[in-house]
Amino acid sequence: MEQKAKIDRFVEAIMKESEKKRELIEQETQQYINDEISKCEAQLKRESYTFMQKRSSAIREDIGREIAEKQLEGRKSLFRRRTEITEDVFSKAALRLTAFTQTPEYKDFLVRSAKKLSELFKNDVVLYARPADVKLAQAVAGSVFSDYEIKEDDSISIGGFKASDKNKKIIADDTLDIRLESQRGWFAENSGLNVD
């Protein structure tokens, strides 16, 4: 019987030792699993963060590009509209100036223009006028110049004079056409149609 008790104690000691080793193995296994899970979580966090950074950067770039395109589109639209308004204003001004050439005051304008041109051209002047103004130009030039020639100029659409010496070394343009055209810069600066 004593033999049986010894065997039972020996088996019990082996069982306790086995239980301790099993618990130790379970603890080590659980620790290993926890470490691996922590590593995976850390790696996933890094990958997620990197992915989110790349994605948010791509989204910011897309939005920035889209905003830039919309701004460019808006500016182009504003430029087109400003050009339309400017052309409309200058077309209407040209019509009013053309109507002015049908008034008695137009002859006074031509006289003043001829006098201004006479300061540059004393003699041998060639005056250019639109075809509709040739007769009026003859009358005006005769009152200002002693030696002149009148030539038709189809490039003058509104009215007024161009002048040159006989050799065309000096040319002056005092037409209503050029006066109107010269106002474009002033209009652009002062019209309030700036696109900034």
Coordinates of N, CA and C in Angstrom, one line a residue:
M1 N 0.8 -1.2 0.0 CA 0.0 0.0 0.0 C 0.9 1.2 0.0
E2 N 1.9 1.1 0.7 CA 2.8 2.2 0.7 C 3.4 2.4 -0.7
Q3 N 3.5 1.5 -1.4 CA 4.0 1.6 -2.8 C 2.9 2.4 -3.6
K4 N 1.7 2.1 -3.4 CA 0.6 2.8 -4.1 C 0.6 4.2 -3.7
A5 N 0.8 4.6 -2.5 CA 0.9 6.0 -2.0 C 2.0 6.7 -2.6
K6 N 3.1 6.0 -2.7 CA 4.3 6.6 -3.4 C 4.0 6.9 -4.8
I7 N 3.4 6.0 -5.5 CA 3.1 6.1 -6.9 C 2.0 7.3 -7.1
D8 N 1.1 7.3 -6.2 CA 0.1 8.4 -6.2 C 0.7 9.8 -6.0
R9 N 1.6 9.9 -5.1 CA 2.3 11.1 -4.8 C 3.2 11.5 -6.0
F10 N 3.9 10.5 -6.6 CA 4.7 10.7 -7.8 C 3.9 11.2 -9.0
V11 N 2.7 10.5 -9.2 CA 1.8 10.9 -10.3 C 1.3 12.3 -10.0
E12 N 1.0 12.6 -8.7 CA 0.5 13.9 -8.3 C 1.5 15.0 -8.6
A13 N 2.8 14.7 -8.2 CA 3.9 15.6 -8.4 C 4.1 15.9 -9.9
I14 N 4.0 14.8 -10.7 CA 4.1 14.9 -12.2 C 3.0 15.8 -12.7
M15 N 1.8 15.6 -12.2 CA 0.6 16.3 -12.7 C 0.7 17.8 -12.3
K16 N 1.2 18.1 -11.1 CA 1.4 19.5 -10.7 C 2.5 20.1 -11.6
E17 N 3.6 19.4 -11.8 CA 4.6 19.9 -12.7 C 4.1 20.1 -14.1
S18 N 3.3 19.2 -14.6 CA 2.7 19.3 -15.9 C 1.7 20.5 -16.0
E19 N 1.0 20.7 -14.9 CA 0.0 21.8 -14.8 C 0.8 23.1 -14.8
K20 N 1.9 23.2 -14.0 CA 2.7 24.4 -14.0 C 3.3 24.7 -15.4
K21 N 3.8 23.7 -16.1 CA 4.4 23.9 -17.4 C 3.3 24.3 -18.4
R22 N 2.1 23.6 -18.3 CA 1.0 24.0 -19.2 C 0.6 25.5 -19.0
E23 N 0.5 25.9 -17.7 CA 0.1 27.3 -17.4 C 1.2 28.2 -17.9
L24 N 2.5 27.9 -17.8 CA 3.6 28.7 -18.3 C 3.5 28.7 -19.8
I25 N 3.2 27.6 -20.4 CA 3.1 27.6 -21.9 C 1.9 28.4 -22.4
E26 N 0.8 28.3 -21.6 CA -0.4 29.1 -22.0 C 0.0 30.6 -21.8
Q27 N 0.7 31.0 -20.7 CA 1.0 32.4 -20.5 C 2.0 32.9 -21.6
E28 N 3.0 32.1 -21.9 CA 3.9 32.5 -23.0 C 3.2 32.6 -24.3
T29 N 2.3 31.6 -24.6 CA 1.5 31.7 -25.8 C 0.6 32.9 -25.9
Q30 N -0.1 33.2 -24.8 CA -0.9 34.4 -24.7 C -0.1 35.6 -24.9
Q31 N 1.1 35.7 -24.2 CA 2.0 36.8 -24.4 C 2.4 37.0 -25.8
Y32 N 2.8 35.9 -26.5 CA 3.2 35.9 -27.9 C 2.1 36.4 -28.7
I33 N 0.9 35.9 -28.5 CA -0.3 36.3 -29.2 C -0.6 37.8 -29.0
N34 N -0.5 38.3 -27.8 CA -0.7 39.7 -27.5 C 0.3 40.6 -28.2
D35 N 1.6 40.1 -28.1 CA 2.7 40.9 -28.8 C 2.4 40.9 -30.3
E36 N 2.1 39.8 -30.9 CA 1.8 39.8 -32.3 C 0.6 40.7 -32.7
I37 N -0.4 40.6 -31.9 CA -1.6 41.5 -32.1 C -1.2 43.0 -32.0
S38 N -0.4 43.3 -31.0 CA 0.1 44.7 -30.8 C 0.9 45.1 -32.0
K39 N 1.8 44.2 -32.5 CA 2.6 44.5 -33.7 C 1.7 44.8 -34.9
C40 N 0.7 43.9 -35.1 CA -0.2 44.0 -36.2 C -1.0 45.3 -36.1
E41 N -1.5 45.6 -34.9 CA -2.3 46.8 -34.7 C -1.4 48.1 -35.0
A42 N -0.2 48.1 -34.5 CA 0.8 49.2 -34.8 C 1.0 49.3 -36.3
Q43 N 1.3 48.2 -36.9 CA 1.5 48.2 -38.4 C 0.3 48.7 -39.1
L44 N -0.9 48.2 -38.7 CA -2.2 48.7 -39.3 C -2.4 50.2 -39.1
K45 N -2.1 50.7 -37.9 CA -2.2 52.1 -37.6 C -1.3 52.9 -38.5
R46 N 0.0 52.4 -38.7 CA 0.9 53.1 -39.5 C 0.4 53.1 -41.0
E47 N 0.0 52.0 -41.4 CA -0.5 51.9 -42.8 C -1.7 52.7 -43.0
S48 N -2.6 52.7 -42.0 CA -3.9 53.5 -42.1 C -3.5 55.0 -42.1
Y49 N -2.6 55.4 -41.3 CA -2.2 56.8 -41.2 C -1.6 57.2 -42.5
T50 N -0.7 56.3 -43.1 CA 0.0 56.6 -44.3 C -1.1 56.7 -45.5
F51 N -2.0 55.8 -45.4 CA -3.1 55.8 -46.5 C -3.9 57.0 -46.3
M52 N -4.3 57.4 -45.1 CA -5.1 58.6 -44.9 C -4.4 59.8 -45.3
Q53 N -3.1 59.9 -45.0 CA -2.3 61.0 -45.4 C -2.2 61.2 -46.9
K54 N -2.0 60.0 -47.6 CA -1.9 60.0 -49.1 C -3.3 60.4 -49.6
R55 N -4.3 59.8 -49.1 CA -5.7 60.1 -49.6 C -6.1 61.5 -49.4
S56 N -5.8 62.0 -48.2 CA -6.2 63.4 -47.9 C -5.4 64.4 -48.7
S57 N -4.1 64.0 -49.0 CA -3.3 64.9 -49.8 C -3.8 64.9 -51.3
A58 N -4.2 63.7 -51.7 CA -4.8 63.6 -53.1 C -6.1 64.4 -53.2
I59 N -6.9 64.3 -52.1 CA -8.2 65.0 -52.1 C -7.9 66.5 -52.1
R60 N -6.9 67.0 -51.3 CA -6.6 68.4 -51.3 C -6.1 68.9 -52.7
E61 N -5.3 68.0 -53.3 CA -4.8 68.4 -54.7 C -5.9 68.4 -55.6
D62 N -6.8 67.5 -55.6 CA -8.0 67.5 -56.5 C -8.9 68.7 -56.3
I63 N -9.1 69.0 -55.0 CA -9.9 70.2 -54.7 C -9.2 71.5 -55.1
G64 N -7.9 71.6 -54.9 CA -7.1 72.7 -55.3 C -7.1 72.9 -56.8
R65 N -7.0 71.8 -57.5 CA -7.0 71.8 -59.0 C -8.4 72.3 -59.4
E66 N -9.5 71.8 -58.8 CA -10.8 72.1 -59.2 C -11.1 73.6 -58.9
I67 N -10.6 74.1 -57.7 CA -10.8 75.5 -57.4 C -10.1 76.4 -58.4
A68 N -8.8 76.0 -58.8 CA -8.0 76.8 -59.7 C -8.8 76.8 -61.1
E69 N -9.3 75.6 -61.5 CA -10.0 75.6 -62.8 C -11.3 76.5 -62.7
K70 N -12.0 76.5 -61.6 CA -13.2 77.3 -61.5 C -12.8 78.8 -61.5
Q71 N -11.7 79.1 -60.8 CA -11.3 80.5 -60.8 C -10.9 81.0 -62.2
L72 N -10.1 80.1 -62.9 CA -9.7 80.4 -64.2 C -10.9 80.6 -65.1
E73 N -11.9 79.7 -65.0 CA -13.1 79.7 -65.8 C -13.9 81.0 -65.5
G74 N -13.9 81.4 -64.2 CA -14.6 82.6 -63.8 C -13.9 83.9 -64.3
R75 N -12.6 83.9 -64.3 CA -11.8 85.0 -64.8 C -12.0 85.1 -66.3
K76 N -12.0 84.0 -67.0 CA -12.2 84.0 -68.5 C -13.6 84.6 -68.8
S77 N -14.6 84.2 -68.0 CA -15.9 84.7 -68.2 C -16.0 86.2 -67.9
L78 N -15.3 86.6 -66.9 CA -15.3 88.1 -66.6 C -14.5 88.8 -67.7
F79 N -13.4 88.3 -68.2 CA -12.7 89.0 -69.3 C -13.6 89.1 -70.5
R80 N -14.3 88.0 -70.8 CA -15.2 88.0 -72.0 C -16.3 89.1 -71.8
R81 N -16.8 89.1 -70.6 CA -17.9 90.0 -70.4 C -17.4 91.5 -70.4
R82 N -16.2 91.7 -69.8 CA -15.6 93.0 -69.9 C -15.3 93.4 -71.3
T83 N -14.8 92.5 -72.1 CA -14.6 92.8 -73.5 C -15.9 93.1 -74.2
E84 N -17.0 92.4 -74.0 CA -18.3 92.7 -74.6 C -18.8 94.0 -74.2
I85 N -18.7 94.4 -72.9 CA -19.1 95.7 -72.4 C -18.3 96.8 -73.1
T86 N -17.0 96.6 -73.1 CA -16.1 97.6 -73.7 C -16.4 97.8 -75.2
E87 N -16.6 96.7 -75.9 CA -16.9 96.8 -77.4 C -18.3 97.5 -77.6
D88 N -19.2 97.2 -76.7 CA -20.5 97.8 -76.8 C -20.4 99.3 -76.6
V89 N -19.7 99.7 -75.5 CA -19.5 101.1 -75.2 C -18.8 101.8 -76.4
F90 N -17.8 101.2 -76.9 CA -17.0 101.9 -78.0 C -17.8 101.9 -79.3
S91 N -18.7 100.9 -79.5 CA -19.5 100.9 -80.7 C -20.6 102.0 -80.6
K92 N -21.1 102.1 -79.4 CA -22.1 103.2 -79.2 C -21.5 104.6 -79.4
A93 N -20.3 104.7 -78.8 CA -19.5 106.0 -78.9 C -19.2 106.3 -80.4
A94 N -18.8 105.2 -81.2 CA -18.6 105.4 -82.6 C -19.8 105.9 -83.3
L95 N -21.0 105.3 -83.0 CA -22.2 105.7 -83.6 C -22.5 107.2 -83.3
R96 N -22.3 107.6 -82.0 CA -22.6 109.0 -81.6 C -21.6 109.9 -82.3
L97 N -20.3 109.5 -82.5 CA -19.4 110.4 -83.2 C -19.8 110.5 -84.6
T98 N -20.2 109.4 -85.2 CA -20.7 109.4 -86.6 C -21.8 110.3 -86.7
A99 N -22.8 110.3 -85.8 CA -23.9 111.2 -85.8 C -23.4 112.7 -85.7
F100 N -22.4 112.9 -84.9 CA -21.8 114.2 -84.7 C -21.2 114.8 -86.0
T101 N -20.7 113.9 -86.9 CA -20.2 114.4 -88.2 C -21.3 114.9 -89.1
Q102 N -22.6 114.7 -88.7 CA -23.7 115.2 -89.5 C -24.2 116.5 -89.0
T103 N -23.5 117.1 -88.0 CA -24.0 118.3 -87.4 C -23.1 119.5 -87.8
P104 N -23.6 120.7 -87.7 CA -22.8 121.9 -88.1 C -21.6 122.0 -87.2
E105 N -21.6 121.5 -86.0 CA -20.4 121.6 -85.1 C -19.2 120.8 -85.6
Y106 N -19.5 119.8 -86.5 CA -18.4 119.0 -87.1 C -17.5 119.9 -87.9
K107 N -18.0 120.8 -88.6 CA -17.1 121.7 -89.4 C -16.2 122.5 -88.5
D108 N -16.7 123.0 -87.3 CA -15.9 123.7 -86.4 C -14.8 122.7 -85.8
F109 N -15.1 121.5 -85.6 CA -14.1 120.5 -85.2 C -13.0 120.4 -86.2
L110 N -13.4 120.3 -87.5 CA -12.4 120.1 -88.6 C -11.5 121.3 -88.7
V111 N -12.1 122.5 -88.5 CA -11.3 123.7 -88.5 C -10.3 123.7 -87.4
R112 N -10.7 123.4 -86.2 CA -9.7 123.3 -85.0 C -8.7 122.2 -85.3
S113 N -9.1 121.1 -85.9 CA -8.1 120.0 -86.2 C -7.1 120.5 -87.2
A114 N -7.6 121.2 -88.3 CA -6.7 121.7 -89.3 C -5.7 122.7 -88.7
K115 N -6.2 123.6 -87.9 CA -5.3 124.6 -87.2 C -4.2 123.9 -86.4
K116 N -4.6 122.8 -85.7 CA -3.7 122.1 -84.9 C -2.6 121.4 -85.8
L117 N -3.1 120.8 -86.9 CA -2.2 120.2 -87.9 C -1.3 121.2 -88.6
S118 N -1.8 122.5 -88.7 CA -1.0 123.5 -89.4 C 0.3 123.9 -88.6
E119 N 0.2 123.6 -87.3 CA 1.4 123.8 -86.4 C 2.6 122.8 -86.8
L120 N 2.2 121.6 -87.3 CA 3.2 120.7 -87.7 C 3.6 120.8 -89.2
F121 N 2.6 121.2 -90.0 CA 2.8 121.2 -91.4 C 2.5 122.7 -91.9
K122 N 3.5 123.4 -92.2 CA 3.3 124.8 -92.6 C 2.9 124.8 -94.1
N123 N 3.6 124.2 -95.0 CA 3.3 124.1 -96.4 C 3.4 122.7 -96.9
D124 N 2.9 122.6 -98.1 CA 3.0 121.3 -98.8 C 2.4 120.1 -98.0
V125 N 1.2 120.4 -97.4 CA 0.6 119.4 -96.6 C -0.4 118.6 -97.4
V126 N -0.5 117.3 -97.1 CA -1.5 116.4 -97.7 C -2.5 116.0 -96.6
L127 N -3.7 116.4 -96.8 CA -4.7 116.1 -95.8 C -5.5 114.9 -96.3
Y128 N -5.8 114.0 -95.4 CA -6.5 112.8 -95.7 C -7.9 112.8 -95.0
A129 N -8.9 112.6 -95.7 CA -10.3 112.7 -95.2 C -11.1 111.5 -95.7
R130 N -12.1 111.1 -94.9 CA -13.0 110.0 -95.4 C -13.7 110.5 -96.7
P131 N -14.1 109.6 -97.6 CA -14.7 110.1 -98.8 C -15.9 111.0 -98.6
A132 N -16.7 110.8 -97.6 CA -17.9 111.6 -97.4 C -17.5 113.1 -97.0
D133 N -16.3 113.3 -96.5 CA -15.8 114.6 -96.0 C -15.0 115.4 -97.0
V134 N -14.8 114.9 -98.2 CA -13.8 115.5 -99.1 C -14.2 117.0 -99.4
K135 N -15.4 117.2 -99.7 CA -15.9 118.6 -100.0 C -15.7 119.5 -98.8
L136 N -16.2 119.1 -97.7 CA -16.0 119.8 -96.4 C -14.5 120.0 -96.1
A137 N -13.7 119.0 -96.3 CA -12.3 119.2 -96.1 C -11.7 120.2 -97.0
Q138 N -12.1 120.3 -98.3 CA -11.6 121.3 -99.2 C -11.9 122.7 -98.6
A139 N -13.1 122.9 -98.2 CA -13.5 124.3 -97.6 C -12.7 124.6 -96.4
V140 N -12.5 123.6 -95.5 CA -11.8 123.9 -94.2 C -10.3 124.1 -94.5
A141 N -9.7 123.2 -95.3 CA -8.3 123.3 -95.6 C -7.9 124.7 -96.3
G142 N -8.8 125.2 -97.2 CA -8.6 126.4 -97.8 C -8.6 127.6 -96.9
S143 N -9.2 127.5 -95.7 CA -9.2 128.6 -94.7 C -8.0 128.5 -93.8
V144 N -7.3 127.4 -93.8 CA -6.2 127.2 -92.9 C -4.8 127.1 -93.6
F145 N -4.7 126.4 -94.7 CA -3.5 126.1 -95.4 C -3.5 126.9 -96.7
S146 N -2.2 127.3 -97.1 CA -2.1 128.0 -98.4 C -1.7 126.9 -99.5
D147 N -0.9 125.9 -99.1 CA -0.5 124.9 -100.1 C -0.9 123.5 -99.5
Y148 N -1.9 122.9 -100.1 CA -2.4 121.7 -99.6 C -2.9 120.8 -100.7
E149 N -3.1 119.5 -100.3 CA -3.8 118.6 -101.2 C -4.7 117.7 -100.4
I150 N -5.9 117.4 -100.9 CA -6.8 116.6 -100.2 C -6.9 115.2 -100.8
K151 N -6.8 114.2 -100.1 CA -6.9 112.8 -100.6 C -7.9 112.0 -99.8
E152 N -8.7 111.2 -100.5 CA -9.6 110.3 -99.8 C -8.9 109.2 -99.1
D153 N -9.4 108.8 -97.9 CA -8.8 107.8 -97.1 C -9.9 106.9 -96.6
D154 N -10.0 105.7 -97.2 CA -11.1 104.8 -96.7 C -10.9 104.2 -95.3
S155 N -9.7 104.3 -94.8 CA -9.4 103.8 -93.5 C -10.0 104.7 -92.4
I156 N -10.4 105.9 -92.7 CA -11.1 106.8 -91.8 C -12.5 106.5 -91.8
S157 N -13.1 105.9 -90.8 CA -14.5 105.5 -90.9 C -15.4 106.5 -90.2
I158 N -14.9 107.2 -89.1 CA -15.8 108.1 -88.4 C -15.7 109.5 -89.0
G159 N -14.5 110.1 -89.0 CA -14.3 111.4 -89.5 C -13.0 112.0 -89.0
G160 N -12.7 113.2 -89.4 CA -11.5 113.9 -89.0 C -10.4 113.9 -90.0
F161 N -9.2 114.4 -89.7 CA -8.1 114.5 -90.6 C -6.9 113.6 -90.2
K162 N -6.2 113.2 -91.2 CA -4.9 112.7 -91.1 C -4.1 113.7 -92.0
A163 N -2.8 113.8 -91.7 CA -2.0 114.7 -92.5 C -0.6 114.2 -92.6
S164 N 0.1 114.6 -93.7 CA 1.5 114.2 -93.9 C 2.1 115.3 -94.8
D165 N 3.5 115.3 -94.8 CA 4.1 116.2 -95.7 C 4.1 115.4 -97.1
K166 N 4.5 116.1 -98.1 CA 4.4 115.4 -99.5 C 5.2 114.1 -99.6
N167 N 6.3 114.1 -98.8 CA 7.2 112.9 -98.9 C 6.7 111.8 -97.9
K168 N 5.7 112.1 -97.1 CA 5.2 111.2 -96.0 C 6.3 110.8 -95.0
K169 N 7.2 111.8 -94.8 CA 8.2 111.6 -93.7 C 7.6 111.8 -92.3
I170 N 6.6 112.8 -92.3 CA 5.9 113.1 -91.0 C 4.4 112.8 -91.3
I171 N 3.9 112.0 -90.4 CA 2.4 111.7 -90.5 C 1.8 112.0 -89.2
A172 N 0.6 112.6 -89.2 CA -0.1 112.9 -88.0 C -1.6 112.4 -88.2
D173 N -2.1 111.9 -87.1 CA -3.5 111.4 -87.2 C -4.3 112.1 -86.1
D174 N -5.3 112.9 -86.5 CA -6.1 113.6 -85.6 C -7.6 113.3 -85.9
T175 N -7.8 112.0 -86.3 CA -9.2 111.6 -86.7 C -10.0 111.3 -85.4
L176 N -11.3 111.3 -85.6 CA -12.1 110.8 -84.5 C -11.9 109.4 -84.2
D177 N -11.5 108.6 -85.2 CA -11.3 107.2 -85.1 C -10.1 107.0 -84.1
I178 N -9.0 107.7 -84.3 CA -7.8 107.5 -83.4 C -8.1 108.1 -82.0
R179 N -8.8 109.2 -82.0 CA -9.2 109.7 -80.7 C -10.0 108.8 -79.9
L180 N -11.0 108.1 -80.5 CA -11.8 107.2 -79.8 C -11.0 106.0 -79.4
E181 N -10.2 105.5 -80.3 CA -9.3 104.3 -80.0 C -8.4 104.6 -78.8
S182 N -7.9 105.8 -78.8 CA -6.9 106.2 -77.7 C -7.6 106.2 -76.3
Q183 N -8.9 106.2 -76.3 CA -9.6 106.2 -75.0 C -9.7 104.9 -74.4
R184 N -9.4 103.8 -75.1 CA -9.5 102.5 -74.6 C -8.7 102.3 -73.3
G185 N -7.5 102.7 -73.2 CA -6.7 102.6 -72.0 C -7.3 103.4 -70.9
W186 N -7.7 104.6 -71.1 CA -8.4 105.4 -70.0 C -9.6 104.6 -69.6
F187 N -10.4 104.1 -70.5 CA -11.7 103.4 -70.2 C -11.4 102.2 -69.3
A188 N -10.3 101.4 -69.7 CA -10.0 100.2 -69.0 C -9.6 100.5 -67.5
E189 N -8.9 101.6 -67.3 CA -8.5 102.0 -66.0 C -9.6 102.6 -65.1
N190 N -10.5 103.3 -65.8 CA -11.5 104.1 -65.0 C -12.9 103.6 -65.1
S191 N -13.2 102.6 -65.8 CA -14.5 102.1 -66.0 C -15.0 101.3 -64.8
G192 N -14.1 100.8 -64.0 CA -14.5 99.9 -62.9 C -14.8 98.5 -63.3
L193 N -14.3 98.2 -64.5 CA -14.4 96.8 -65.0 C -13.2 96.0 -64.8
N194 N -12.4 96.4 -63.9 CA -11.1 95.6 -63.6 C -11.4 94.2 -63.1
V195 N -10.5 93.3 -63.5 CA -10.6 91.9 -63.1 C -9.4 91.6 -62.3
D196 N -9.5 91.6 -60.9 CA -8.3 91.4 -60.1 C -8.5 90.0 -59.4

